[in-house]
Amino acid sequence: MNGVSGSGHSLGLDTLIRLKRDRRSSFAGGAAGSFPVPEGMTAPLGCDAVEVPARLGPLVVPRLPRVGCVYADGTHWWWIVPTDSDDALTWPAPARYLPGAPLPGTARLIHRPEGTVPYTPPIPLYLALCRVTGTTPEWSRPLSA
């Protein structure tokens, strides 16, 4: 069985991914509390966020080759990543992946990168979070029988 069936039709992986992206884009734009692109920056790939407890933020930063926009309040840090950076990844707890980057009103920009894009590369961020949380990256785990 290669797709979702019900009415005799099946949906391929490409169609399912497109539908997921279409659904996300309808929620992501201009919602209250969503990611404000800093002046002079563009987000051509859309924006999602990865939230971590504030205590982990300073441990992650030196492990990254590039740090994009980072927002923080007293309890959490949020890294801005391109939309769909959670495809095929389960982010390690206590990190949370937030489609559309809905940031609370208390979040303030604490790091702005040079250039015009707000993104932290998601794979290095994922690996840094795995390292500081003691989590084995998903692709390194043994397959269940």
PDB file of N, CA and C in Angstrom, residues 38-89:
ATOM      1  N   PRO A  38      13.048  40.456  11.167  1.00  0.00           N
ATOM      2  CA  PRO A  38      13.687  41.744  11.429  1.00  0.00           C
ATOM      3  C   PRO A  38      13.815  42.577  10.150  1.00  0.00           C
ATOM      4  N   GLU A  39      13.789  43.869  10.317  1.00  0.00           N
ATOM      5  CA  GLU A  39      13.893  44.784   9.185  1.00  0.00           C
ATOM      6  C   GLU A  39      15.143  44.473   8.368  1.00  0.00           C
ATOM      7  N   GLY A  40      14.974  44.434   7.054  1.00  0.00           N
ATOM      8  CA  GLY A  40      16.086  44.160   6.157  1.00  0.00           C
ATOM      9  C   GLY A  40      16.327  42.677   5.906  1.00  0.00           C
ATOM     10  N   MET A  41      15.552  41.813   6.553  1.00  0.00           N
ATOM     11  CA  MET A  41      15.703  40.367   6.366  1.00  0.00           C
ATOM     12  C   MET A  41      14.506  39.821   5.599  1.00  0.00           C
ATOM     13  N   THR A  42      14.728  38.701   4.909  1.00  0.00           N
ATOM     14  CA  THR A  42      13.643  38.003   4.221  1.00  0.00           C
ATOM     15  C   THR A  42      13.670  36.548   4.657  1.00  0.00           C
ATOM     16  N   ALA A  43      12.540  35.895   4.530  1.00  0.00           N
ATOM     17  CA  ALA A  43      12.427  34.483   4.911  1.00  0.00           C
ATOM     18  C   ALA A  43      11.861  33.707   3.727  1.00  0.00           C
ATOM     19  N   PRO A  44      12.679  33.501   2.683  1.00  0.00           N
ATOM     20  CA  PRO A  44      12.162  32.867   1.466  1.00  0.00           C
ATOM     21  C   PRO A  44      11.719  31.419   1.656  1.00  0.00           C
ATOM     22  N   LEU A  45      12.163  30.756   2.704  1.00  0.00           N
ATOM     23  CA  LEU A  45      11.801  29.356   2.932  1.00  0.00           C
ATOM     24  C   LEU A  45      10.748  29.196   4.019  1.00  0.00           C
ATOM     25  N   GLY A  46      10.127  30.290   4.428  1.00  0.00           N
ATOM     26  CA  GLY A  46       9.173  30.225   5.524  1.00  0.00           C
ATOM     27  C   GLY A  46       9.909  30.121   6.849  1.00  0.00           C
ATOM     28  N   CYS A  47       9.178  30.169   7.943  1.00  0.00           N
ATOM     29  CA  CYS A  47       9.818  30.124   9.259  1.00  0.00           C
ATOM     30  C   CYS A  47       9.116  29.179  10.207  1.00  0.00           C
ATOM     31  N   ASP A  48       9.890  28.341  10.831  1.00  0.00           N
ATOM     32  CA  ASP A  48       9.481  27.551  11.972  1.00  0.00           C
ATOM     33  C   ASP A  48      10.469  27.887  13.080  1.00  0.00           C
ATOM     34  N   ALA A  49      10.236  27.393  14.266  1.00  0.00           N
ATOM     35  CA  ALA A  49      11.143  27.670  15.383  1.00  0.00           C
ATOM     36  C   ALA A  49      11.406  26.392  16.167  1.00  0.00           C
ATOM     37  N   VAL A  50      12.568  26.360  16.792  1.00  0.00           N
ATOM     38  CA  VAL A  50      12.907  25.286  17.720  1.00  0.00           C
ATOM     39  C   VAL A  50      13.091  25.952  19.079  1.00  0.00           C
ATOM     40  N   GLU A  51      12.266  25.525  20.033  1.00  0.00           N
ATOM     41  CA  GLU A  51      12.256  26.095  21.374  1.00  0.00           C
ATOM     42  C   GLU A  51      13.024  25.185  22.328  1.00  0.00           C
ATOM     43  N   VAL A  52      13.867  25.785  23.168  1.00  0.00           N
ATOM     44  CA  VAL A  52      14.573  25.022  24.196  1.00  0.00           C
ATOM     45  C   VAL A  52      14.544  25.801  25.504  1.00  0.00           C
ATOM     46  N   PRO A  53      14.676  25.109  26.625  1.00  0.00           N
ATOM     47  CA  PRO A  53      14.796  25.822  27.893  1.00  0.00           C
ATOM     48  C   PRO A  53      16.017  26.749  27.862  1.00  0.00           C
ATOM     49  N   ALA A  54      15.890  27.899  28.492  1.00  0.00           N
ATOM     50  CA  ALA A  54      16.950  28.912  28.466  1.00  0.00           C
ATOM     51  C   ALA A  54      18.298  28.371  28.947  1.00  0.00           C
ATOM     52  N   ARG A  55      18.303  27.425  29.850  1.00  0.00           N
ATOM     53  CA  ARG A  55      19.567  26.888  30.370  1.00  0.00           C
ATOM     54  C   ARG A  55      20.393  26.193  29.285  1.00  0.00           C
ATOM     55  N   LEU A  56      19.742  25.688  28.229  1.00  0.00           N
ATOM     56  CA  LEU A  56      20.455  24.994  27.157  1.00  0.00           C
ATOM     57  C   LEU A  56      21.008  25.940  26.092  1.00  0.00           C
ATOM     58  N   GLY A  57      20.414  27.117  25.952  1.00  0.00           N
ATOM     59  CA  GLY A  57      20.829  28.047  24.905  1.00  0.00           C
ATOM     60  C   GLY A  57      22.324  28.311  24.841  1.00  0.00           C
ATOM     61  N   PRO A  58      22.938  28.727  25.961  1.00  0.00           N
ATOM     62  CA  PRO A  58      24.376  29.010  25.924  1.00  0.00           C
ATOM     63  C   PRO A  58      25.243  27.778  25.639  1.00  0.00           C
ATOM     64  N   LEU A  59      24.719  26.584  25.875  1.00  0.00           N
ATOM     65  CA  LEU A  59      25.470  25.361  25.580  1.00  0.00           C
ATOM     66  C   LEU A  59      25.423  25.009  24.090  1.00  0.00           C
ATOM     67  N   VAL A  60      24.371  25.441  23.415  1.00  0.00           N
ATOM     68  CA  VAL A  60      24.175  25.120  22.002  1.00  0.00           C
ATOM     69  C   VAL A  60      24.944  26.074  21.087  1.00  0.00           C
ATOM     70  N   VAL A  61      24.929  27.358  21.400  1.00  0.00           N
ATOM     71  CA  VAL A  61      25.512  28.387  20.524  1.00  0.00           C
ATOM     72  C   VAL A  61      26.933  28.076  20.061  1.00  0.00           C
ATOM     73  N   PRO A  62      27.870  27.715  20.946  1.00  0.00           N
ATOM     74  CA  PRO A  62      29.246  27.491  20.457  1.00  0.00           C
ATOM     75  C   PRO A  62      29.394  26.253  19.569  1.00  0.00           C
ATOM     76  N   ARG A  63      28.398  25.418  19.505  1.00  0.00           N
ATOM     77  CA  ARG A  63      28.444  24.204  18.686  1.00  0.00           C
ATOM     78  C   ARG A  63      27.906  24.417  17.273  1.00  0.00           C
ATOM     79  N   LEU A  64      27.448  25.634  16.968  1.00  0.00           N
ATOM     80  CA  LEU A  64      26.829  25.909  15.677  1.00  0.00           C
ATOM     81  C   LEU A  64      27.781  26.648  14.736  1.00  0.00           C
ATOM     82  N   PRO A  65      27.806  26.255  13.450  1.00  0.00           N
ATOM     83  CA  PRO A  65      28.649  26.956  12.481  1.00  0.00           C
ATOM     84  C   PRO A  65      28.074  28.324  12.104  1.00  0.00           C
ATOM     85  N   ARG A  66      26.762  28.481  12.226  1.00  0.00           N
ATOM     86  CA  ARG A  66      26.093  29.750  11.934  1.00  0.00           C
ATOM     87  C   ARG A  66      24.886  29.847  12.851  1.00  0.00           C
ATOM     88  N   VAL A  67      24.720  30.987  13.465  1.00  0.00           N
ATOM     89  CA  VAL A  67      23.573  31.220  14.327  1.00  0.00           C
ATOM     90  C   VAL A  67      22.689  32.250  13.637  1.00  0.00           C
ATOM     91  N   GLY A  68      21.459  31.860  13.358  1.00  0.00           N
ATOM     92  CA  GLY A  68      20.496  32.776  12.761  1.00  0.00           C
ATOM     93  C   GLY A  68      19.848  33.612  13.846  1.00  0.00           C
ATOM     94  N   CYS A  69      18.630  34.056  13.596  1.00  0.00           N
ATOM     95  CA  CYS A  69      17.899  34.828  14.602  1.00  0.00           C
ATOM     96  C   CYS A  69      17.575  33.930  15.787  1.00  0.00           C
ATOM     97  N   VAL A  70      17.863  34.442  16.960  1.00  0.00           N
ATOM     98  CA  VAL A  70      17.534  33.743  18.198  1.00  0.00           C
ATOM     99  C   VAL A  70      16.740  34.720  19.055  1.00  0.00           C
ATOM    100  N   TYR A  71      15.625  34.233  19.548  1.00  0.00           N
ATOM    101  CA  TYR A  71      14.768  35.008  20.435  1.00  0.00           C
ATOM    102  C   TYR A  71      14.801  34.347  21.805  1.00  0.00           C
ATOM    103  N   ALA A  72      14.578  35.137  22.851  1.00  0.00           N
ATOM    104  CA  ALA A  72      14.586  34.576  24.200  1.00  0.00           C
ATOM    105  C   ALA A  72      13.687  35.382  25.121  1.00  0.00           C
ATOM    106  N   ASP A  73      13.262  34.721  26.168  1.00  0.00           N
ATOM    107  CA  ASP A  73      12.663  35.392  27.317  1.00  0.00           C
ATOM    108  C   ASP A  73      13.349  34.760  28.526  1.00  0.00           C
ATOM    109  N   GLY A  74      12.860  34.916  29.680  1.00  0.00           N
ATOM    110  CA  GLY A  74      13.534  34.383  30.859  1.00  0.00           C
ATOM    111  C   GLY A  74      13.551  32.875  30.972  1.00  0.00           C
ATOM    112  N   THR A  75      12.690  32.187  30.214  1.00  0.00           N
ATOM    113  CA  THR A  75      12.584  30.741  30.380  1.00  0.00           C
ATOM    114  C   THR A  75      12.953  29.925  29.144  1.00  0.00           C
ATOM    115  N   HIS A  76      12.877  30.512  27.941  1.00  0.00           N
ATOM    116  CA  HIS A  76      13.128  29.762  26.708  1.00  0.00           C
ATOM    117  C   HIS A  76      13.936  30.564  25.702  1.00  0.00           C
ATOM    118  N   TRP A  77      14.590  29.835  24.803  1.00  0.00           N
ATOM    119  CA  TRP A  77      15.235  30.393  23.616  1.00  0.00           C
ATOM    120  C   TRP A  77      14.558  29.763  22.410  1.00  0.00           C
ATOM    121  N   TRP A  78      14.447  30.538  21.313  1.00  0.00           N
ATOM    122  CA  TRP A  78      13.872  30.050  20.066  1.00  0.00           C
ATOM    123  C   TRP A  78      14.831  30.328  18.921  1.00  0.00           C
ATOM    124  N   TRP A  79      15.192  29.282  18.184  1.00  0.00           N
ATOM    125  CA  TRP A  79      16.003  29.403  16.974  1.00  0.00           C
ATOM    126  C   TRP A  79      15.059  29.371  15.788  1.00  0.00           C
ATOM    127  N   ILE A  80      15.279  30.270  14.828  1.00  0.00           N
ATOM    128  CA  ILE A  80      14.456  30.298  13.624  1.00  0.00           C
ATOM    129  C   ILE A  80      15.100  29.390  12.585  1.00  0.00           C
ATOM    130  N   VAL A  81      14.307  28.472  12.057  1.00  0.00           N
ATOM    131  CA  VAL A  81      14.759  27.512  11.044  1.00  0.00           C
ATOM    132  C   VAL A  81      13.798  27.565   9.857  1.00  0.00           C
ATOM    133  N   PRO A  82      14.217  27.077   8.685  1.00  0.00           N
ATOM    134  CA  PRO A  82      13.302  27.039   7.542  1.00  0.00           C
ATOM    135  C   PRO A  82      12.104  26.120   7.811  1.00  0.00           C
ATOM    136  N   THR A  83      10.983  26.449   7.187  1.00  0.00           N
ATOM    137  CA  THR A  83       9.788  25.612   7.283  1.00  0.00           C
ATOM    138  C   THR A  83      10.118  24.168   6.893  1.00  0.00           C
ATOM    139  N   ASP A  84       9.492  23.241   7.558  1.00  0.00           N
ATOM    140  CA  ASP A  84       9.647  21.798   7.325  1.00  0.00           C
ATOM    141  C   ASP A  84      10.986  21.242   7.797  1.00  0.00           C
ATOM    142  N   SER A  85      11.656  21.921   8.707  1.00  0.00           N
ATOM    143  CA  SER A  85      12.912  21.398   9.246  1.00  0.00           C
ATOM    144  C   SER A  85      12.686  20.239  10.200  1.00  0.00           C
ATOM    145  N   ASP A  86      11.439  19.850  10.381  1.00  0.00           N
ATOM    146  CA  ASP A  86      11.125  18.686  11.207  1.00  0.00           C
ATOM    147  C   ASP A  86      10.859  17.444  10.370  1.00  0.00           C
ATOM    148  N   ASP A  87      10.880  17.574   9.036  1.00  0.00           N
ATOM    149  CA  ASP A  87      10.644  16.397   8.197  1.00  0.00           C
ATOM    150  C   ASP A  87      11.706  15.349   8.475  1.00  0.00           C
ATOM    151  N   ALA A  88      11.269  14.151   8.820  1.00  0.00           N
ATOM    152  CA  ALA A  88      12.128  12.996   9.088  1.00  0.00           C
ATOM    153  C   ALA A  88      12.989  13.170  10.338  1.00  0.00           C
ATOM    154  N   LEU A  89      12.669  14.138  11.201  1.00  0.00           N
ATOM    155  CA  LEU A  89      13.416  14.332  12.444  1.00  0.00           C
ATOM    156  C   LEU A  89      12.454  14.409  13.621  1.00  0.00           C
TER     157      LEU A  89
END
